[in-house]
JSON list of C-alpha atoms in Angstrom, two decimals:
[
{"chain": "A", "resi": 1, "resn": "MET", "atom": "CA", "xyz": [66.60, 50.51, 197.26]},
{"chain": "A", "resi": 2, "resn": "ASP", "atom": "CA", "xyz": [69.89, 50.15, 195.46]},
{"chain": "A", "resi": 3, "resn": "ALA", "atom": "CA", "xyz": [72.55, 52.87, 195.28]},
{"chain": "A", "resi": 4, "resn": "VAL", "atom": "CA", "xyz": [71.77, 53.89, 191.68]},
{"chain": "A", "resi": 5, "resn": "HIS", "atom": "CA", "xyz": [68.10, 54.49, 192.51]},
{"chain": "A", "resi": 6, "resn": "PHE", "atom": "CA", "xyz": [69.03, 56.34, 195.69]},
{"chain": "A", "resi": 7, "resn": "ILE", "atom": "CA", "xyz": [71.33, 58.72, 193.77]},
{"chain": "A", "resi": 8, "resn": "SER", "atom": "CA", "xyz": [68.71, 59.18, 191.07]},
{"chain": "A", "resi": 9, "resn": "ASP", "atom": "CA", "xyz": [65.97, 59.93, 193.62]},
{"chain": "A", "resi": 10, "resn": "CYS", "atom": "CA", "xyz": [68.16, 62.44, 195.48]},
{"chain": "A", "resi": 11, "resn": "LEU", "atom": "CA", "xyz": [68.97, 64.35, 192.30]},
{"chain": "A", "resi": 12, "resn": "ALA", "atom": "CA", "xyz": [65.35, 64.23, 191.11]},
{"chain": "A", "resi": 13, "resn": "GLN", "atom": "CA", "xyz": [64.08, 65.63, 194.42]},
{"chain": "A", "resi": 14, "resn": "VAL", "atom": "CA", "xyz": [66.53, 68.53, 194.53]},
{"chain": "A", "resi": 15, "resn": "HIS", "atom": "CA", "xyz": [65.74, 69.32, 190.89]},
{"chain": "A", "resi": 16, "resn": "LEU", "atom": "CA", "xyz": [62.00, 69.42, 191.60]},
{"chain": "A", "resi": 17, "resn": "ARG", "atom": "CA", "xyz": [62.53, 71.68, 194.64]},
{"chain": "A", "resi": 18, "resn": "LEU", "atom": "CA", "xyz": [64.89, 73.92, 192.71]},
{"chain": "A", "resi": 19, "resn": "VAL", "atom": "CA", "xyz": [62.44, 74.42, 189.84]},
{"chain": "A", "resi": 20, "resn": "ALA", "atom": "CA", "xyz": [59.60, 75.07, 192.31]},
{"chain": "A", "resi": 21, "resn": "THR", "atom": "CA", "xyz": [61.74, 77.62, 194.17]},
{"chain": "A", "resi": 22, "resn": "CYS", "atom": "CA", "xyz": [62.46, 79.49, 190.94]},
{"chain": "A", "resi": 23, "resn": "ASN", "atom": "CA", "xyz": [58.97, 79.09, 189.48]},
{"chain": "A", "resi": 24, "resn": "ASP", "atom": "CA", "xyz": [57.68, 82.67, 189.74]},
{"chain": "A", "resi": 25, "resn": "LEU", "atom": "CA", "xyz": [60.86, 84.74, 189.79]},
{"chain": "A", "resi": 26, "resn": "THR", "atom": "CA", "xyz": [60.90, 88.04, 187.95]},
{"chain": "A", "resi": 27, "resn": "GLN", "atom": "CA", "xyz": [63.94, 89.19, 186.00]},
{"chain": "A", "resi": 28, "resn": "ASP", "atom": "CA", "xyz": [64.62, 91.76, 188.76]},
{"chain": "A", "resi": 29, "resn": "GLN", "atom": "CA", "xyz": [64.62, 88.97, 191.36]},
{"chain": "A", "resi": 30, "resn": "LEU", "atom": "CA", "xyz": [66.94, 86.86, 189.20]},
{"chain": "A", "resi": 31, "resn": "LEU", "atom": "CA", "xyz": [69.44, 89.71, 188.97]},
{"chain": "A", "resi": 32, "resn": "TRP", "atom": "CA", "xyz": [69.20, 91.11, 192.51]},
{"chain": "A", "resi": 33, "resn": "ARG", "atom": "CA", "xyz": [72.36, 90.93, 194.62]},
{"chain": "A", "resi": 34, "resn": "PRO", "atom": "CA", "xyz": [72.36, 91.53, 198.38]},
{"chain": "A", "resi": 35, "resn": "ALA", "atom": "CA", "xyz": [75.86, 93.04, 197.98]},
{"chain": "A", "resi": 36, "resn": "PRO", "atom": "CA", "xyz": [77.85, 94.13, 194.91]},
{"chain": "A", "resi": 37, "resn": "THR", "atom": "CA", "xyz": [80.10, 91.06, 195.00]},
{"chain": "A", "resi": 38, "resn": "ALA", "atom": "CA", "xyz": [77.38, 88.54, 195.91]},
{"chain": "A", "resi": 39, "resn": "ASN", "atom": "CA", "xyz": [75.98, 86.10, 193.40]},
{"chain": "A", "resi": 40, "resn": "ASN", "atom": "CA", "xyz": [72.45, 86.58, 192.17]},
{"chain": "A", "resi": 41, "resn": "ILE", "atom": "CA", "xyz": [69.88, 83.81, 191.78]},
{"chain": "A", "resi": 42, "resn": "GLY", "atom": "CA", "xyz": [70.31, 83.75, 188.01]},
{"chain": "A", "resi": 43, "resn": "PHE", "atom": "CA", "xyz": [74.03, 83.13, 188.32]},
{"chain": "A", "resi": 44, "resn": "ILE", "atom": "CA", "xyz": [73.57, 80.43, 190.96]},
{"chain": "A", "resi": 45, "resn": "LEU", "atom": "CA", "xyz": [70.99, 78.66, 188.82]},
{"chain": "A", "resi": 46, "resn": "TRP", "atom": "CA", "xyz": [73.31, 78.84, 185.79]},
{"chain": "A", "resi": 47, "resn": "HIS", "atom": "CA", "xyz": [76.25, 77.59, 187.89]},
{"chain": "A", "resi": 48, "resn": "LEU", "atom": "CA", "xyz": [74.25, 74.63, 189.19]},
{"chain": "A", "resi": 49, "resn": "ALA", "atom": "CA", "xyz": [73.24, 73.52, 185.71]},
{"chain": "A", "resi": 50, "resn": "ARG", "atom": "CA", "xyz": [76.64, 74.23, 184.16]},
{"chain": "A", "resi": 51, "resn": "HIS", "atom": "CA", "xyz": [78.48, 72.30, 186.88]},
{"chain": "A", "resi": 52, "resn": "GLU", "atom": "CA", "xyz": [76.13, 69.32, 186.59]},
{"chain": "A", "resi": 53, "resn": "ASP", "atom": "CA", "xyz": [76.45, 69.41, 182.80]},
{"chain": "A", "resi": 54, "resn": "THR", "atom": "CA", "xyz": [80.25, 69.26, 182.93]},
{"chain": "A", "resi": 55, "resn": "ARG", "atom": "CA", "xyz": [80.37, 66.67, 185.72]},
{"chain": "A", "resi": 56, "resn": "ILE", "atom": "CA", "xyz": [78.02, 64.27, 183.91]},
{"chain": "A", "resi": 57, "resn": "THR", "atom": "CA", "xyz": [79.88, 64.72, 180.63]},
{"chain": "A", "resi": 58, "resn": "GLU", "atom": "CA", "xyz": [83.14, 63.80, 182.37]},
{"chain": "A", "resi": 59, "resn": "THR", "atom": "CA", "xyz": [81.68, 61.06, 184.60]},
{"chain": "A", "resi": 60, "resn": "GLY", "atom": "CA", "xyz": [79.93, 59.35, 181.71]},
{"chain": "A", "resi": 61, "resn": "SER", "atom": "CA", "xyz": [82.57, 60.09, 179.09]},
{"chain": "A", "resi": 62, "resn": "LEU", "atom": "CA", "xyz": [79.69, 61.53, 177.05]},
{"chain": "A", "resi": 63, "resn": "GLY", "atom": "CA", "xyz": [81.62, 63.74, 174.64]},
{"chain": "A", "resi": 64, "resn": "GLU", "atom": "CA", "xyz": [80.35, 67.30, 174.81]},
{"chain": "A", "resi": 65, "resn": "ASP", "atom": "CA", "xyz": [78.30, 69.22, 177.35]},
{"chain": "A", "resi": 66, "resn": "VAL", "atom": "CA", "xyz": [74.67, 70.11, 176.67]},
{"chain": "A", "resi": 67, "resn": "TRP", "atom": "CA", "xyz": [75.96, 73.71, 176.92]},
{"chain": "A", "resi": 68, "resn": "ALA", "atom": "CA", "xyz": [77.54, 73.09, 173.50]},
{"chain": "A", "resi": 69, "resn": "THR", "atom": "CA", "xyz": [75.33, 70.45, 171.88]},
{"chain": "A", "resi": 70, "resn": "GLY", "atom": "CA", "xyz": [72.12, 72.25, 172.80]},
{"chain": "A", "resi": 71, "resn": "SER", "atom": "CA", "xyz": [73.57, 75.66, 171.87]},
{"chain": "A", "resi": 72, "resn": "TRP", "atom": "CA", "xyz": [72.73, 76.98, 175.32]},
{"chain": "A", "resi": 73, "resn": "HIS", "atom": "CA", "xyz": [75.87, 79.11, 175.26]},
{"chain": "A", "resi": 74, "resn": "GLU", "atom": "CA", "xyz": [74.27, 81.13, 172.44]},
{"chain": "A", "resi": 75, "resn": "GLN", "atom": "CA", "xyz": [71.23, 81.90, 174.59]},
{"chain": "A", "resi": 76, "resn": "PHE", "atom": "CA", "xyz": [73.64, 83.30, 177.19]},
{"chain": "A", "resi": 77, "resn": "GLY", "atom": "CA", "xyz": [75.48, 85.30, 174.52]},
{"chain": "A", "resi": 78, "resn": "GLN", "atom": "CA", "xyz": [78.70, 83.41, 175.25]},
{"chain": "A", "resi": 79, "resn": "PRO", "atom": "CA", "xyz": [81.20, 81.47, 173.16]},
{"chain": "A", "resi": 80, "resn": "VAL", "atom": "CA", "xyz": [81.02, 77.74, 173.85]},
{"chain": "A", "resi": 81, "resn": "THR", "atom": "CA", "xyz": [84.30, 77.89, 175.85]},
{"chain": "A", "resi": 82, "resn": "ALA", "atom": "CA", "xyz": [83.26, 80.80, 178.07]},
{"chain": "A", "resi": 83, "resn": "PRO", "atom": "CA", "xyz": [83.18, 81.86, 180.72]},
{"chain": "A", "resi": 84, "resn": "ASP", "atom": "CA", "xyz": [86.33, 80.48, 182.30]},
{"chain": "A", "resi": 85, "resn": "PRO", "atom": "CA", "xyz": [85.42, 79.22, 185.81]},
{"chain": "A", "resi": 86, "resn": "GLY", "atom": "CA", "xyz": [88.61, 80.83, 187.14]},
{"chain": "A", "resi": 87, "resn": "ASP", "atom": "CA", "xyz": [87.64, 84.26, 185.83]},
{"chain": "A", "resi": 88, "resn": "ARG", "atom": "CA", "xyz": [85.67, 85.59, 188.81]},
{"chain": "A", "resi": 89, "resn": "MET", "atom": "CA", "xyz": [85.18, 89.06, 187.34]},
{"chain": "A", "resi": 90, "resn": "GLY", "atom": "CA", "xyz": [84.09, 87.59, 184.03]},
{"chain": "A", "resi": 91, "resn": "LEU", "atom": "CA", "xyz": [81.64, 85.33, 185.83]},
{"chain": "A", "resi": 92, "resn": "ARG", "atom": "CA", "xyz": [80.15, 88.32, 187.67]},
{"chain": "A", "resi": 93, "resn": "GLN", "atom": "CA", "xyz": [79.53, 89.91, 184.29]},
{"chain": "A", "resi": 94, "resn": "LEU", "atom": "CA", "xyz": [77.84, 86.82, 182.82]},
{"chain": "A", "resi": 95, "resn": "ALA", "atom": "CA", "xyz": [74.70, 87.90, 181.03]},
{"chain": "A", "resi": 96, "resn": "ILE", "atom": "CA", "xyz": [71.74, 86.29, 182.77]},
{"chain": "A", "resi": 97, "resn": "PRO", "atom": "CA", "xyz": [68.94, 85.40, 180.36]},
{"chain": "A", "resi": 98, "resn": "SER", "atom": "CA", "xyz": [65.28, 84.92, 181.19]},
{"chain": "A", "resi": 99, "resn": "LEU", "atom": "CA", "xyz": [64.06, 82.46, 183.79]},
{"chain": "A", "resi": 100, "resn": "GLU", "atom": "CA", "xyz": [62.69, 80.29, 180.96]},
{"chain": "A", "resi": 101, "resn": "VAL", "atom": "CA", "xyz": [66.15, 79.94, 179.43]},
{"chain": "A", "resi": 102, "resn": "LEU", "atom": "CA", "xyz": [67.79, 79.19, 182.80]},
{"chain": "A", "resi": 103, "resn": "VAL", "atom": "CA", "xyz": [65.20, 76.60, 183.75]},
{"chain": "A", "resi": 104, "resn": "GLY", "atom": "CA", "xyz": [65.23, 75.15, 180.22]},
{"chain": "A", "resi": 105, "resn": "TYR", "atom": "CA", "xyz": [68.97, 74.59, 180.42]},
{"chain": "A", "resi": 106, "resn": "ALA", "atom": "CA", "xyz": [68.71, 73.12, 183.93]},
{"chain": "A", "resi": 107, "resn": "GLU", "atom": "CA", "xyz": [65.90, 70.82, 182.75]},
{"chain": "A", "resi": 108, "resn": "GLU", "atom": "CA", "xyz": [67.82, 69.54, 179.73]},
{"chain": "A", "resi": 109, "resn": "VAL", "atom": "CA", "xyz": [70.89, 68.90, 181.89]},
{"chain": "A", "resi": 110, "resn": "HIS", "atom": "CA", "xyz": [68.77, 67.12, 184.50]},
{"chain": "A", "resi": 111, "resn": "GLN", "atom": "CA", "xyz": [67.17, 64.91, 181.85]},
{"chain": "A", "resi": 112, "resn": "ARG", "atom": "CA", "xyz": [70.61, 63.97, 180.53]},
{"chain": "A", "resi": 113, "resn": "THR", "atom": "CA", "xyz": [71.81, 63.23, 184.06]},
{"chain": "A", "resi": 114, "resn": "SER", "atom": "CA", "xyz": [68.75, 61.08, 184.75]},
{"chain": "A", "resi": 115, "resn": "GLY", "atom": "CA", "xyz": [69.20, 59.19, 181.51]},
{"chain": "A", "resi": 116, "resn": "TYR", "atom": "CA", "xyz": [72.84, 58.54, 182.23]},
{"chain": "A", "resi": 117, "resn": "ILE", "atom": "CA", "xyz": [72.20, 57.36, 185.79]},
{"chain": "A", "resi": 118, "resn": "SER", "atom": "CA", "xyz": [69.33, 55.08, 184.71]},
{"chain": "A", "resi": 119, "resn": "GLY", "atom": "CA", "xyz": [71.77, 53.12, 182.58]},
{"chain": "A", "resi": 120, "resn": "LEU", "atom": "CA", "xyz": [74.15, 52.40, 185.47]},
{"chain": "A", "resi": 121, "resn": "SER", "atom": "CA", "xyz": [74.38, 49.37, 187.72]},
{"chain": "A", "resi": 122, "resn": "ASP", "atom": "CA", "xyz": [75.68, 49.40, 191.27]},
{"chain": "A", "resi": 123, "resn": "ASN", "atom": "CA", "xyz": [78.89, 47.79, 189.95]},
{"chain": "A", "resi": 124, "resn": "ASP", "atom": "CA", "xyz": [79.33, 50.68, 187.49]},
{"chain": "A", "resi": 125, "resn": "LEU", "atom": "CA", "xyz": [79.43, 53.11, 190.41]},
{"chain": "A", "resi": 126, "resn": "ASP", "atom": "CA", "xyz": [82.73, 51.67, 191.63]},
{"chain": "A", "resi": 127, "resn": "GLN", "atom": "CA", "xyz": [84.41, 52.21, 188.26]},
{"chain": "A", "resi": 128, "resn": "PRO", "atom": "CA", "xyz": [86.46, 55.31, 187.45]},
{"chain": "A", "resi": 129, "resn": "PRO", "atom": "CA", "xyz": [85.47, 57.28, 184.34]},
{"chain": "A", "resi": 130, "resn": "ASP", "atom": "CA", "xyz": [89.21, 57.74, 183.74]},
{"chain": "A", "resi": 131, "resn": "PRO", "atom": "CA", "xyz": [91.23, 54.56, 184.37]},
{"chain": "A", "resi": 132, "resn": "SER", "atom": "CA", "xyz": [94.35, 56.66, 185.03]},
{"chain": "A", "resi": 133, "resn": "GLN", "atom": "CA", "xyz": [92.58, 58.03, 188.14]},
{"chain": "A", "resi": 134, "resn": "PRO", "atom": "CA", "xyz": [91.15, 54.92, 189.82]},
{"chain": "A", "resi": 135, "resn": "GLU", "atom": "CA", "xyz": [90.46, 56.83, 193.04]},
{"chain": "A", "resi": 136, "resn": "ASN", "atom": "CA", "xyz": [87.87, 59.02, 191.27]},
{"chain": "A", "resi": 137, "resn": "THR", "atom": "CA", "xyz": [84.88, 56.71, 190.86]},
{"chain": "A", "resi": 138, "resn": "ARG", "atom": "CA", "xyz": [81.51, 57.38, 189.28]},
{"chain": "A", "resi": 139, "resn": "ALA", "atom": "CA", "xyz": [79.96, 57.04, 192.74]},
{"chain": "A", "resi": 140, "resn": "GLY", "atom": "CA", "xyz": [82.21, 59.78, 194.09]},
{"chain": "A", "resi": 141, "resn": "SER", "atom": "CA", "xyz": [81.40, 62.08, 191.21]},
{"chain": "A", "resi": 142, "resn": "LEU", "atom": "CA", "xyz": [77.64, 61.53, 191.52]},
{"chain": "A", "resi": 143, "resn": "ARG", "atom": "CA", "xyz": [77.78, 61.75, 195.31]},
{"chain": "A", "resi": 144, "resn": "HIS", "atom": "CA", "xyz": [79.35, 65.20, 194.89]},
{"chain": "A", "resi": 145, "resn": "LEU", "atom": "CA", "xyz": [76.38, 66.42, 192.83]},
{"chain": "A", "resi": 146, "resn": "ILE", "atom": "CA", "xyz": [73.85, 65.81, 195.62]},
{"chain": "A", "resi": 147, "resn": "PRO", "atom": "CA", "xyz": [75.25, 68.20, 198.26]},
{"chain": "A", "resi": 148, "resn": "HIS", "atom": "CA", "xyz": [76.41, 70.64, 195.56]},
{"chain": "A", "resi": 149, "resn": "LYS", "atom": "CA", "xyz": [72.88, 71.04, 194.25]},
{"chain": "A", "resi": 150, "resn": "ASN", "atom": "CA", "xyz": [71.36, 71.10, 197.74]},
{"chain": "A", "resi": 151, "resn": "ASN", "atom": "CA", "xyz": [73.84, 73.72, 198.98]},
{"chain": "A", "resi": 152, "resn": "HIS", "atom": "CA", "xyz": [73.18, 76.05, 196.06]},
{"chain": "A", "resi": 153, "resn": "HIS", "atom": "CA", "xyz": [69.44, 75.45, 196.28]},
{"chain": "A", "resi": 154, "resn": "GLY", "atom": "CA", "xyz": [69.75, 76.64, 199.89]},
{"chain": "A", "resi": 155, "resn": "GLN", "atom": "CA", "xyz": [71.47, 79.82, 198.69]},
{"chain": "A", "resi": 156, "resn": "ILE", "atom": "CA", "xyz": [68.60, 80.50, 196.30]},
{"chain": "A", "resi": 157, "resn": "ASP", "atom": "CA", "xyz": [66.08, 79.91, 199.10]},
{"chain": "A", "resi": 158, "resn": "TYR", "atom": "CA", "xyz": [68.02, 82.31, 201.31]},
{"chain": "A", "resi": 159, "resn": "LEU", "atom": "CA", "xyz": [68.06, 85.00, 198.62]},
{"chain": "A", "resi": 160, "resn": "ARG", "atom": "CA", "xyz": [64.33, 84.53, 198.09]},
{"chain": "A", "resi": 161, "resn": "GLY", "atom": "CA", "xyz": [63.85, 85.09, 201.82]},
{"chain": "A", "resi": 162, "resn": "LEU", "atom": "CA", "xyz": [65.89, 88.30, 201.69]},
{"chain": "A", "resi": 163, "resn": "GLN", "atom": "CA", "xyz": [63.76, 89.48, 198.77]},
{"chain": "A", "resi": 164, "resn": "ASP", "atom": "CA", "xyz": [60.42, 88.65, 200.39]},
{"chain": "A", "resi": 165, "resn": "GLU", "atom": "CA", "xyz": [59.99, 88.04, 204.11]},
{"chain": "A", "resi": 166, "resn": "GLU", "atom": "CA", "xyz": [56.89, 85.95, 203.41]},
{"chain": "A", "resi": 167, "resn": "TRP", "atom": "CA", "xyz": [58.86, 83.56, 201.18]},
{"chain": "A", "resi": 168, "resn": "ASP", "atom": "CA", "xyz": [58.64, 79.94, 202.26]},
{"chain": "A", "resi": 169, "resn": "LEU", "atom": "CA", "xyz": [59.98, 76.79, 200.75]},
{"chain": "A", "resi": 170, "resn": "PRO", "atom": "CA", "xyz": [57.69, 75.22, 198.14]}
]
């Protein structure tokens, strides 16, 4: 298996597990926080998709994020430029839409990611998206997505376990 297919398979597997983990969540479960300053599942799911969306846009020099082109920001009741990732209080107040909207956004982002990766060769992985930063290669950017998605998927699994002691991974 070549590196491009390996990266693609890793991201596809975590996406499938993530969607299965979130499959039957209620709105109350999406919004539940184990502590007032803890993230809820809805926020984590949004963050995963939003981060992937931005990373693939930058890595592939693809113009605009799906957040903007697909008008997903409107379904979150946000301007296209919001929320600012540095605004922790603003992020805690992010309106969390229905599970269908969250998963729909994550799915569209995943499809864009998959399409982008499928057009790469192993040689493309060694190239920087921005020639002024040759140390930041496409491989490094895509490699970052794999543990990022797995780590946050683990947080969602953990929260599901706190919500229901019979919860088990799908």
